[in-house]
PDB file of C-alpha atoms in Angstrom:
ATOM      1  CA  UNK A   1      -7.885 -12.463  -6.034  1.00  0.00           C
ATOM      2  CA  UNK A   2      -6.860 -15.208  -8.280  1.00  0.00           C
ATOM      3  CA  UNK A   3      -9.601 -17.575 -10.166  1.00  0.00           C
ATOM      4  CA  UNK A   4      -9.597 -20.622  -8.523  1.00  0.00           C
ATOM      5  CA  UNK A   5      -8.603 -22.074 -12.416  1.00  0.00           C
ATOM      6  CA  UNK A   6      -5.257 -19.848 -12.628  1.00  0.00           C
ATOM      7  CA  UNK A   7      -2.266 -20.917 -11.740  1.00  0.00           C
ATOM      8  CA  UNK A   8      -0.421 -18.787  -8.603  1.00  0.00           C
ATOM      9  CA  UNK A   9       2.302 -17.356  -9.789  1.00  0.00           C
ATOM     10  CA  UNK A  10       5.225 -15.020  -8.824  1.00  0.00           C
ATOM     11  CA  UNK A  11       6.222 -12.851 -11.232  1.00  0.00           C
ATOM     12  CA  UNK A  12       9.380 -10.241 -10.881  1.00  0.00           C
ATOM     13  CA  UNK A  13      10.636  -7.028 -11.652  1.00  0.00           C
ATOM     14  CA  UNK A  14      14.186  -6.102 -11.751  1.00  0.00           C
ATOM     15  CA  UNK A  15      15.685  -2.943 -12.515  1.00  0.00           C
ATOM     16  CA  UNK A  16      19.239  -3.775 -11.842  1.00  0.00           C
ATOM     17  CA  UNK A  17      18.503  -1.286  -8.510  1.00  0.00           C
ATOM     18  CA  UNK A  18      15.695  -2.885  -6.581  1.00  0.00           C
ATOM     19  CA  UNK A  19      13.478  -6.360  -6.568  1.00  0.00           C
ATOM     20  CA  UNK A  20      10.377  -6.621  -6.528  1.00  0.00           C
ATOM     21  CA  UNK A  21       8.189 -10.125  -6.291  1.00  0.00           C
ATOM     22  CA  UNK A  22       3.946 -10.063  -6.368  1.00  0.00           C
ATOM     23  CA  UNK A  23       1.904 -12.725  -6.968  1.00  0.00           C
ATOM     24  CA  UNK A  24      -1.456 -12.643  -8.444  1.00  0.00           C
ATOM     25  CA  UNK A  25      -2.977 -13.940  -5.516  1.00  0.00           C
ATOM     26  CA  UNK A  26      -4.456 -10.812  -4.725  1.00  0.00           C
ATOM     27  CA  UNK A  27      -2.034  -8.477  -6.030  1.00  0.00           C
ATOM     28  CA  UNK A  28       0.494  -9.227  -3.296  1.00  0.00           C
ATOM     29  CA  UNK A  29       4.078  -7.953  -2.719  1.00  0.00           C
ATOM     30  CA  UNK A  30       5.323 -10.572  -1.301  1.00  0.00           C
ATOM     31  CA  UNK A  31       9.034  -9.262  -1.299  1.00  0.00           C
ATOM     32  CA  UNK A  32      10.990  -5.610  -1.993  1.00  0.00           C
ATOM     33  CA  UNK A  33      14.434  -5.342  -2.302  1.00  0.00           C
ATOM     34  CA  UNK A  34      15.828  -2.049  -2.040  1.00  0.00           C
ATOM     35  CA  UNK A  35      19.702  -1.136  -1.038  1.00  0.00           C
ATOM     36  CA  UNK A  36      20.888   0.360   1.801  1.00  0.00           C
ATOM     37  CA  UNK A  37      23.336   3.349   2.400  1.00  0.00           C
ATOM     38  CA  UNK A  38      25.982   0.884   1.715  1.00  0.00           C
ATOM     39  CA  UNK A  39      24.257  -0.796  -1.518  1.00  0.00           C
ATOM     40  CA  UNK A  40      23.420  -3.874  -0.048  1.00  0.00           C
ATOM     41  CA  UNK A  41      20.133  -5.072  -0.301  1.00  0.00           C
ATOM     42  CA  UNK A  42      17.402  -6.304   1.933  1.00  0.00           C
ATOM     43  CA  UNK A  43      13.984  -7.468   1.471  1.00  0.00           C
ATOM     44  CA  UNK A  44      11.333  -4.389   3.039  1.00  0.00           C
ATOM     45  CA  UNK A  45       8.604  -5.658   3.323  1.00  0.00           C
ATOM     46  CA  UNK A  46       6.778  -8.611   5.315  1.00  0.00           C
ATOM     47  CA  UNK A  47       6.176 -11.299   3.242  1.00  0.00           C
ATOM     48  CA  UNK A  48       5.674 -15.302   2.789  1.00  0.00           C
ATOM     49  CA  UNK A  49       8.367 -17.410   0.949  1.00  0.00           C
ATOM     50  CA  UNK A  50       6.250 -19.484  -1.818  1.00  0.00           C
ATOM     51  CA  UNK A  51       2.551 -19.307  -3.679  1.00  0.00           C
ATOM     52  CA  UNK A  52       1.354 -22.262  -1.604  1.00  0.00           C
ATOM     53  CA  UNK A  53       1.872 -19.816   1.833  1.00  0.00           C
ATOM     54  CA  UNK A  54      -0.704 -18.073   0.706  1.00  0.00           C
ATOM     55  CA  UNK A  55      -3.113 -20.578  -0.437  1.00  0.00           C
ATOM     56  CA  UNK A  56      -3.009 -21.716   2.520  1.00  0.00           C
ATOM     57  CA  UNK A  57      -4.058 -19.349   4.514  1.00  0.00           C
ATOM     58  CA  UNK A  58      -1.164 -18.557   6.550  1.00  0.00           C
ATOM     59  CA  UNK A  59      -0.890 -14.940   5.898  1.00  0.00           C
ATOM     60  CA  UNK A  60      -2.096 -11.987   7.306  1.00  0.00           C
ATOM     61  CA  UNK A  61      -5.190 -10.281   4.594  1.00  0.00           C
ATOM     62  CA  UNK A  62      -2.837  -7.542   2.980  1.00  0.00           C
ATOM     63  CA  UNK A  63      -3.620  -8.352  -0.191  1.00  0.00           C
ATOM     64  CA  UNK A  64      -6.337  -6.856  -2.058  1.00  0.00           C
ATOM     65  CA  UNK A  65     -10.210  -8.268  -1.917  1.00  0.00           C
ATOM     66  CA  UNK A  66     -11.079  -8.091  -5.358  1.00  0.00           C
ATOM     67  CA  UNK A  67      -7.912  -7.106  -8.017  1.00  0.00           C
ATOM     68  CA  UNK A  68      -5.854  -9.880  -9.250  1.00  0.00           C
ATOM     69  CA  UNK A  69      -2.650  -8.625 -10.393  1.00  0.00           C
ATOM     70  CA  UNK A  70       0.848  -9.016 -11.650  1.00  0.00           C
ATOM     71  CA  UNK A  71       3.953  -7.108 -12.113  1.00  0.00           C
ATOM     72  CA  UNK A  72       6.066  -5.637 -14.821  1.00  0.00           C
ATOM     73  CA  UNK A  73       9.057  -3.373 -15.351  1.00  0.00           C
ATOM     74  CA  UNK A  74      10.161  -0.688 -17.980  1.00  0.00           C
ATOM     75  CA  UNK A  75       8.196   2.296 -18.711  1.00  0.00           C
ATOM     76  CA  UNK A  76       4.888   1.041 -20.421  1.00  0.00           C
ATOM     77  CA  UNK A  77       3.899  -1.282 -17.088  1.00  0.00           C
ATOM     78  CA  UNK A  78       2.624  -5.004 -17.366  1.00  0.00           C
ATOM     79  CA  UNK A  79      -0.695  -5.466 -15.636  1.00  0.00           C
ATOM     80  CA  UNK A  80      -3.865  -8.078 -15.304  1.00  0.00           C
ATOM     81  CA  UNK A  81      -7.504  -7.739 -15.143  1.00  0.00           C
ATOM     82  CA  UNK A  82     -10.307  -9.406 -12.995  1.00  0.00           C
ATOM     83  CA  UNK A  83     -13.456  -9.541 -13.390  1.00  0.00           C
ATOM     84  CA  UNK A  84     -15.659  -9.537 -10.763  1.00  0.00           C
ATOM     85  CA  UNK A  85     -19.484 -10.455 -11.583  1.00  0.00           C
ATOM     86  CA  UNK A  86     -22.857  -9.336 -10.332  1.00  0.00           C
ATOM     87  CA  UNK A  87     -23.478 -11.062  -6.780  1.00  0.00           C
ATOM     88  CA  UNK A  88     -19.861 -12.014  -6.151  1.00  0.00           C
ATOM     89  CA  UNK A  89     -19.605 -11.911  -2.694  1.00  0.00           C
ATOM     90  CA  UNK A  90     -22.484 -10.394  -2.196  1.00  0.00           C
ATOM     91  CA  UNK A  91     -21.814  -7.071  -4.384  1.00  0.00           C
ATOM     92  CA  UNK A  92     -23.948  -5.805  -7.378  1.00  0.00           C
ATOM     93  CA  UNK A  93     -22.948  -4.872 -10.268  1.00  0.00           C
ATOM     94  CA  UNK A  94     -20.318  -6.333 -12.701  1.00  0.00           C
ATOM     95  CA  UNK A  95     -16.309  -4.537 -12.345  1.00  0.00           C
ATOM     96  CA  UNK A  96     -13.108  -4.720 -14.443  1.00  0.00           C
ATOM     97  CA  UNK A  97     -10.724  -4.067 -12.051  1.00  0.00           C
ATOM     98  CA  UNK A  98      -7.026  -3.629 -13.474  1.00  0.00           C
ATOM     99  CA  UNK A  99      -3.841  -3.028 -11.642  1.00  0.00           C
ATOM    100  CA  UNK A 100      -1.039  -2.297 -12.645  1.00  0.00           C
ATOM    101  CA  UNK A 101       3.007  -2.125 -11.366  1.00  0.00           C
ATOM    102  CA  UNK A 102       5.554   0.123 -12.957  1.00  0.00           C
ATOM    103  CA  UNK A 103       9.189   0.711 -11.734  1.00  0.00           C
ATOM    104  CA  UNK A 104       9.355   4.479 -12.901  1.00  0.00           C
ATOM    105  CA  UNK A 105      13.105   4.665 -11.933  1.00  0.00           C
ATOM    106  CA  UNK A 106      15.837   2.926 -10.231  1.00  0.00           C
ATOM    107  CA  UNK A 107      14.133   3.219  -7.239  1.00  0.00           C
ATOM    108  CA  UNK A 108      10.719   4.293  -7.658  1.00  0.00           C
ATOM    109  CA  UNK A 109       7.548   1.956  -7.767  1.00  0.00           C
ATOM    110  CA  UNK A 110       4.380   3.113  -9.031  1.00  0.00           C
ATOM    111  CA  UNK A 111       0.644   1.289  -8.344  1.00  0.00           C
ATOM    112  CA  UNK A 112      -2.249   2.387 -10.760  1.00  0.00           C
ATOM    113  CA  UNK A 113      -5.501   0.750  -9.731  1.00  0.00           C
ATOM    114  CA  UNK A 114      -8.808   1.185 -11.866  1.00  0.00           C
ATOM    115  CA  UNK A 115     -12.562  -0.519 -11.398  1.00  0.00           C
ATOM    116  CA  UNK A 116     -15.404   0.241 -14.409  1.00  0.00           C
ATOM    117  CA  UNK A 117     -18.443  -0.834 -13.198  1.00  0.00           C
ATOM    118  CA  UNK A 118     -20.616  -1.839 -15.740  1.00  0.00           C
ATOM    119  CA  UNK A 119     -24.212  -2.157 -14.955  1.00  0.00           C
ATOM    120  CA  UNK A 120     -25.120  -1.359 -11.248  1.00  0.00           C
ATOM    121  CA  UNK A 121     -23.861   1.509  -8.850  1.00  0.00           C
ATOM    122  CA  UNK A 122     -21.860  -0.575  -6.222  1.00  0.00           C
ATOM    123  CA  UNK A 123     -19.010   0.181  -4.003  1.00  0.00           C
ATOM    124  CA  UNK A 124     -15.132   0.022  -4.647  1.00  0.00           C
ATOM    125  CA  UNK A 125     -12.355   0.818  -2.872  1.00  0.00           C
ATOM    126  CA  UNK A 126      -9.210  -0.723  -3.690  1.00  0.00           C
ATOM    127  CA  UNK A 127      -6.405  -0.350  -1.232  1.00  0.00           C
ATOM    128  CA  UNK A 128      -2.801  -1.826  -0.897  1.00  0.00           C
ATOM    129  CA  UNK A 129      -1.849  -3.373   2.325  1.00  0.00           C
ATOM    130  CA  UNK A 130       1.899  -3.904   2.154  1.00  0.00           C
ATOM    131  CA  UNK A 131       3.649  -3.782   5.631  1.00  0.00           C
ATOM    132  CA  UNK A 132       7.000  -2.114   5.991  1.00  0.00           C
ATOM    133  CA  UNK A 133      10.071  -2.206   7.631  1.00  0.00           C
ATOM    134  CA  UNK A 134      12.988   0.047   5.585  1.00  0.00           C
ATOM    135  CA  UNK A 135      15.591  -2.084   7.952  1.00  0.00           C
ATOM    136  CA  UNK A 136      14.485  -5.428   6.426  1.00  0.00           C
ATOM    137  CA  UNK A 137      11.899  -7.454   6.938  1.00  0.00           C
ATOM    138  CA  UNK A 138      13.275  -9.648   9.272  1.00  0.00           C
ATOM    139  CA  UNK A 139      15.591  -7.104  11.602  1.00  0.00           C
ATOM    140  CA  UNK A 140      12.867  -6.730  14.287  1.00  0.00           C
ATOM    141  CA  UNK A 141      10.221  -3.777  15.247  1.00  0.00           C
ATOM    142  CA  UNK A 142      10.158  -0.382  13.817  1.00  0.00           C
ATOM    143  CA  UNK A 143       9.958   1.295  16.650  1.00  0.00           C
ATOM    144  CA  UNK A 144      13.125   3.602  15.949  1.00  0.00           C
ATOM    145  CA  UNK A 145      11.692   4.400  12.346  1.00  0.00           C
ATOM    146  CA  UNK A 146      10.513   8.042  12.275  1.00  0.00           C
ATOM    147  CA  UNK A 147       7.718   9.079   9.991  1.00  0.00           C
ATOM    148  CA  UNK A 148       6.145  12.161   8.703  1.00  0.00           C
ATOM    149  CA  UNK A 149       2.586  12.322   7.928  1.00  0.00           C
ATOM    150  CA  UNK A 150       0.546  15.089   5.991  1.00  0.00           C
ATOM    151  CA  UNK A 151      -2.143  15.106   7.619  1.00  0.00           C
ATOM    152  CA  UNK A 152      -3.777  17.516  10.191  1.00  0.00           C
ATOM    153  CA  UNK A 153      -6.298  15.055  11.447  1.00  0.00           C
ATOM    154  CA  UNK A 154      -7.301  11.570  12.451  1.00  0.00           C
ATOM    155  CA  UNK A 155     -10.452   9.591  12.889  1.00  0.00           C
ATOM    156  CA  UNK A 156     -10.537   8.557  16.088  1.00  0.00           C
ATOM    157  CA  UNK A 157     -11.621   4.638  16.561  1.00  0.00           C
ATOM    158  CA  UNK A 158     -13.387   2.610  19.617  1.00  0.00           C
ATOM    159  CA  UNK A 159     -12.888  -0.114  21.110  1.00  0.00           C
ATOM    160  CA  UNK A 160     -12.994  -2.560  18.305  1.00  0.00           C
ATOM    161  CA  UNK A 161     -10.925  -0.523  16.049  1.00  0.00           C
ATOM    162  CA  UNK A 162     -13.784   1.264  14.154  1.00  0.00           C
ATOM    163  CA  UNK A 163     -14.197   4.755  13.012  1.00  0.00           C
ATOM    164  CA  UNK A 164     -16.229   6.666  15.253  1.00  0.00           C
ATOM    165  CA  UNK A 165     -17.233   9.718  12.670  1.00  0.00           C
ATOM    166  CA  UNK A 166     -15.689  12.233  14.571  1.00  0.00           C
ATOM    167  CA  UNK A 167     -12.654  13.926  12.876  1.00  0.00           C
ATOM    168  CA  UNK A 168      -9.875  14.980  15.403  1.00  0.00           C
ATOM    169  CA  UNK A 169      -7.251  17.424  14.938  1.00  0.00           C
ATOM    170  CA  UNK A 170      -3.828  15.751  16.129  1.00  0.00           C
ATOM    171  CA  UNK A 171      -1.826  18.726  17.278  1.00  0.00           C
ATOM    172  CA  UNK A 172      -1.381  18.395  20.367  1.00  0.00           C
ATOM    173  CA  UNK A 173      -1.867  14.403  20.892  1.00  0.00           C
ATOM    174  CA  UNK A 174       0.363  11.301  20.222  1.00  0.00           C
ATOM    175  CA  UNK A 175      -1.389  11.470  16.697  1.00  0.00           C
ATOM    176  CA  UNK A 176       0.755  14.538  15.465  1.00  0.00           C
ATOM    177  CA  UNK A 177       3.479  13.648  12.980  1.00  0.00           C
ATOM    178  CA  UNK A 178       3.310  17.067  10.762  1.00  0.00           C
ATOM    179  CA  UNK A 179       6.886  16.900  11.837  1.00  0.00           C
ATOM    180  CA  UNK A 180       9.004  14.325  11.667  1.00  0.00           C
ATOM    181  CA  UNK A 181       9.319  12.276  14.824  1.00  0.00           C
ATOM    182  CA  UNK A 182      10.210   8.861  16.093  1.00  0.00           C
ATOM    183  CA  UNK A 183       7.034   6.062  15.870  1.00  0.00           C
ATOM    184  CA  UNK A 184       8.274   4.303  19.340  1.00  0.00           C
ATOM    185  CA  UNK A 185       8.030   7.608  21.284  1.00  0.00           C
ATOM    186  CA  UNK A 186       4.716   8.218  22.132  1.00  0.00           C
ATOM    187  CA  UNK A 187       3.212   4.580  20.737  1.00  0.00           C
ATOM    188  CA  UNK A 188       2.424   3.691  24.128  1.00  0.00           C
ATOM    189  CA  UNK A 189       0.016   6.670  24.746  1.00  0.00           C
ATOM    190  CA  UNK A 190      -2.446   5.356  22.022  1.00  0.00           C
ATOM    191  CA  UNK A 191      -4.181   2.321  23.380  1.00  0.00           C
ATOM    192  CA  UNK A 192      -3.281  -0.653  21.578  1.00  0.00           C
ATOM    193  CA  UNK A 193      -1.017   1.115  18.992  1.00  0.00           C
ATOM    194  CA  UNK A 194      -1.493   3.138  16.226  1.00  0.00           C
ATOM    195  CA  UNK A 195      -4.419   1.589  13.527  1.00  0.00           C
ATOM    196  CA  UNK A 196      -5.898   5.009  12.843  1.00  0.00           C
ATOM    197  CA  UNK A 197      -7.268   6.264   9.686  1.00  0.00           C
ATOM    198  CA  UNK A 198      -4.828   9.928   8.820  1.00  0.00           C
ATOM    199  CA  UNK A 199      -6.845  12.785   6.649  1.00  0.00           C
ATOM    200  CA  UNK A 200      -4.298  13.395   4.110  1.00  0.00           C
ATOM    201  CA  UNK A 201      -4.852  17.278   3.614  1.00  0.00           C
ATOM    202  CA  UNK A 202      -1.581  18.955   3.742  1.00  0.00           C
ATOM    203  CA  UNK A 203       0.707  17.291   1.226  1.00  0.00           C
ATOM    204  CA  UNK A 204       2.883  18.409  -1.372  1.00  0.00           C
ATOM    205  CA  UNK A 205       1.877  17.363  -5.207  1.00  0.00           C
ATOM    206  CA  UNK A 206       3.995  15.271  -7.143  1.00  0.00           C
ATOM    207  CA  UNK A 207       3.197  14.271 -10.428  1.00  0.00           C
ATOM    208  CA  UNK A 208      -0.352  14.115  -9.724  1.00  0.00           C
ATOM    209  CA  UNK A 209      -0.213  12.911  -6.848  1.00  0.00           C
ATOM    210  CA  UNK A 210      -0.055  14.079  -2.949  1.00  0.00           C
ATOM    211  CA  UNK A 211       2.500  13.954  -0.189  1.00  0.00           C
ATOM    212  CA  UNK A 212       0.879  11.272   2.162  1.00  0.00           C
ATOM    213  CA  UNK A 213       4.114  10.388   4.414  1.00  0.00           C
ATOM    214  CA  UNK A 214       7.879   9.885   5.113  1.00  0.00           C
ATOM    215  CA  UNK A 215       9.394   7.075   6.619  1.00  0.00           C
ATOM    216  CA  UNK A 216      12.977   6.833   8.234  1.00  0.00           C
ATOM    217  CA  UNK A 217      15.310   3.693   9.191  1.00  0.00           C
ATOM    218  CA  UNK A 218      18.216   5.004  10.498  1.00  0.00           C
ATOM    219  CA  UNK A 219      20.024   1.842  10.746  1.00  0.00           C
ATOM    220  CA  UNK A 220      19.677   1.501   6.939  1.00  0.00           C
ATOM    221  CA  UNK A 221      19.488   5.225   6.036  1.00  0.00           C
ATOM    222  CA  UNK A 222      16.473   4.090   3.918  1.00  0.00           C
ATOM    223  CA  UNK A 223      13.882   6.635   3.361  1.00  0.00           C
ATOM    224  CA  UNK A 224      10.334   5.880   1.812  1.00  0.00           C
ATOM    225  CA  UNK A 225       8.200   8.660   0.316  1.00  0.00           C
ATOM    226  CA  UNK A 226       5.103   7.545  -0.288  1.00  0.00           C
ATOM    227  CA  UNK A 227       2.645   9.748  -2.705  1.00  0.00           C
ATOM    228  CA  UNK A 228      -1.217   9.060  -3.366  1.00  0.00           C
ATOM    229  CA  UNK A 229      -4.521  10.112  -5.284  1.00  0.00           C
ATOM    230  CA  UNK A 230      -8.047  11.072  -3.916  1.00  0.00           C
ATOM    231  CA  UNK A 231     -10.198   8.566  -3.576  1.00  0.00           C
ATOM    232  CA  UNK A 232     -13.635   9.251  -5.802  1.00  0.00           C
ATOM    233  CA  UNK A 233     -17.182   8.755  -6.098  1.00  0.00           C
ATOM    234  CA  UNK A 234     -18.115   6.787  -9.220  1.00  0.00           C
ATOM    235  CA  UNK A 235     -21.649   6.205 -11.106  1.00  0.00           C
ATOM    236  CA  UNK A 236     -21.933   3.067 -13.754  1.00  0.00           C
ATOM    237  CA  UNK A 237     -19.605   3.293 -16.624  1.00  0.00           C
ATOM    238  CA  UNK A 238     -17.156   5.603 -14.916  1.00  0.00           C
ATOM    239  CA  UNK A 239     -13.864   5.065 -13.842  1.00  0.00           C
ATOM    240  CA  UNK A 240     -12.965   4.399 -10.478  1.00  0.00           C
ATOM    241  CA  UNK A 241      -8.586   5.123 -10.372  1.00  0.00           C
ATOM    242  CA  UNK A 242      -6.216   5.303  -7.616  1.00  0.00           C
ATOM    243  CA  UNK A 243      -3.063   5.927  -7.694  1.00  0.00           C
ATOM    244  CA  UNK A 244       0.143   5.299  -4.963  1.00  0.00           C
ATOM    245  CA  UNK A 245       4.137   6.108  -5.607  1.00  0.00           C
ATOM    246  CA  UNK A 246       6.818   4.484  -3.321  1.00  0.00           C
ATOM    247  CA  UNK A 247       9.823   6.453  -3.889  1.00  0.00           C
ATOM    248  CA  UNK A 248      12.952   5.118  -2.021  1.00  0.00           C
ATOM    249  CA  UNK A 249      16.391   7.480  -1.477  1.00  0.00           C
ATOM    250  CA  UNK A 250      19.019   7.537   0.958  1.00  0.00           C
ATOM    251  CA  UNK A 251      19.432   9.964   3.748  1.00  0.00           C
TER     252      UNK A 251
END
């Protein structure tokens, strides 16, 4: 997140294609353009309007708990560090955590996260937290998007949501996406809803980095690709890194 000292700031990139707006209040998105099948544009993702939203509190925590980070476009990427000391809420060890947005082409977005601890082992994992919805953020549920997800098991969760160490296989249940299939058709058979951890183990490579799911608006014809890295285990003075591409097309 920001330093309470820094100013919160929005900061764009713009590609002549697609928009996109974070602010280094936790390395949020807080708005994606991307054209539809007809070329017009709509903002994807679920957002807040100004800086001060999100000061205030008045967002949901999809932002990132330590990173604070800022945007960039052309090839080389534009990014910001943090550094988060020994003790900071309640952590050991001292971390340079950078992140860093690129828009590889006209409609490609690429996240590079990286911690260095310096002194003490400690635990990172940095995660991105956008929510979607390919027909615009404001158009309703995504109930008629259909996703594909490479992954041939779940963790199962209780009753409050957490993991309960078992790892399921999903063929067979309302888990199973290995093809694609509608989200709204079998939503109702999991509890609450789908908030399930996926064990990405069957994807394609691409550039490094693995096949973790398609998504499908066919109101828009927007399609997302997403692609990701392994997570790692890291001792002092290695590099923690994870990767994530969002590759937009029309289909």
């Amino acid at each position: 997140m920001a330093d309470q000292n820094q100013k919160a700031e929005i900061f764009e990139l713009n590609n002549g294609t697609v928009q996109l707006l974070v602010t280094n209040l936790g390395c949020t998105i807080t708005s994606f353009s991307v054209p539809n099948k007809d070329g017009v544009l709509s903002d994807v993702v679920l957002g807040l309007d100004s800086v001060e939203s999100y000061q205030k509190g008045l967002a949901p925590l999809f932002w990132l708990h330590y990173p604070q980070t800022v945007s960039n476009g052309g090839n080389v990427g534009f990014d910001k560090k943090y550094e988060s000391h020994d003790g900071e809420e309640g952590y050991p060890g001292d971390i340079t955590v950078t992140a860093t947005y690129t828009l590889t082409s006209s409609t490609t977005l690429r996240l590079d996260m990286e911690g260095v601890p310096k002194n003490k082992p400690t635990i990172i994992n940095l995660a991105q937290h956008t929510y979607w919805n390919l027909a615009g953020h404001n158009s309703g549920h995504i109930l008629d998007h259909s996703i594909k997800i490479s992954a041939n098991h779940v963790t199962p969760v209780d009753q409050n949501t957490v993991p309960t160490g078992e790892i399921m296989p999903v063929k067979g249940t309302p888990f199973d996406f290995t093809a694609e299939r509608r989200i709204g058709d079998t939503i109702n058979q999991v509890g609450l809803g789908y908030d399930h951890n996926y064990v990405l183990d069957c994807g394609e490579e691409k550039a490094g980095l693995k096949h973790a799911a398609k998504v499908r608006d066919p109101s828009s014809s927007r399609v997302l690709n997403f692609h990701i890295s392994p997570s790692v285990v890291v001792r002092p003075g290695e590099k923690y890194q994870h990767s994530m591409l969002f590759e937009f097309s029309i289909e």
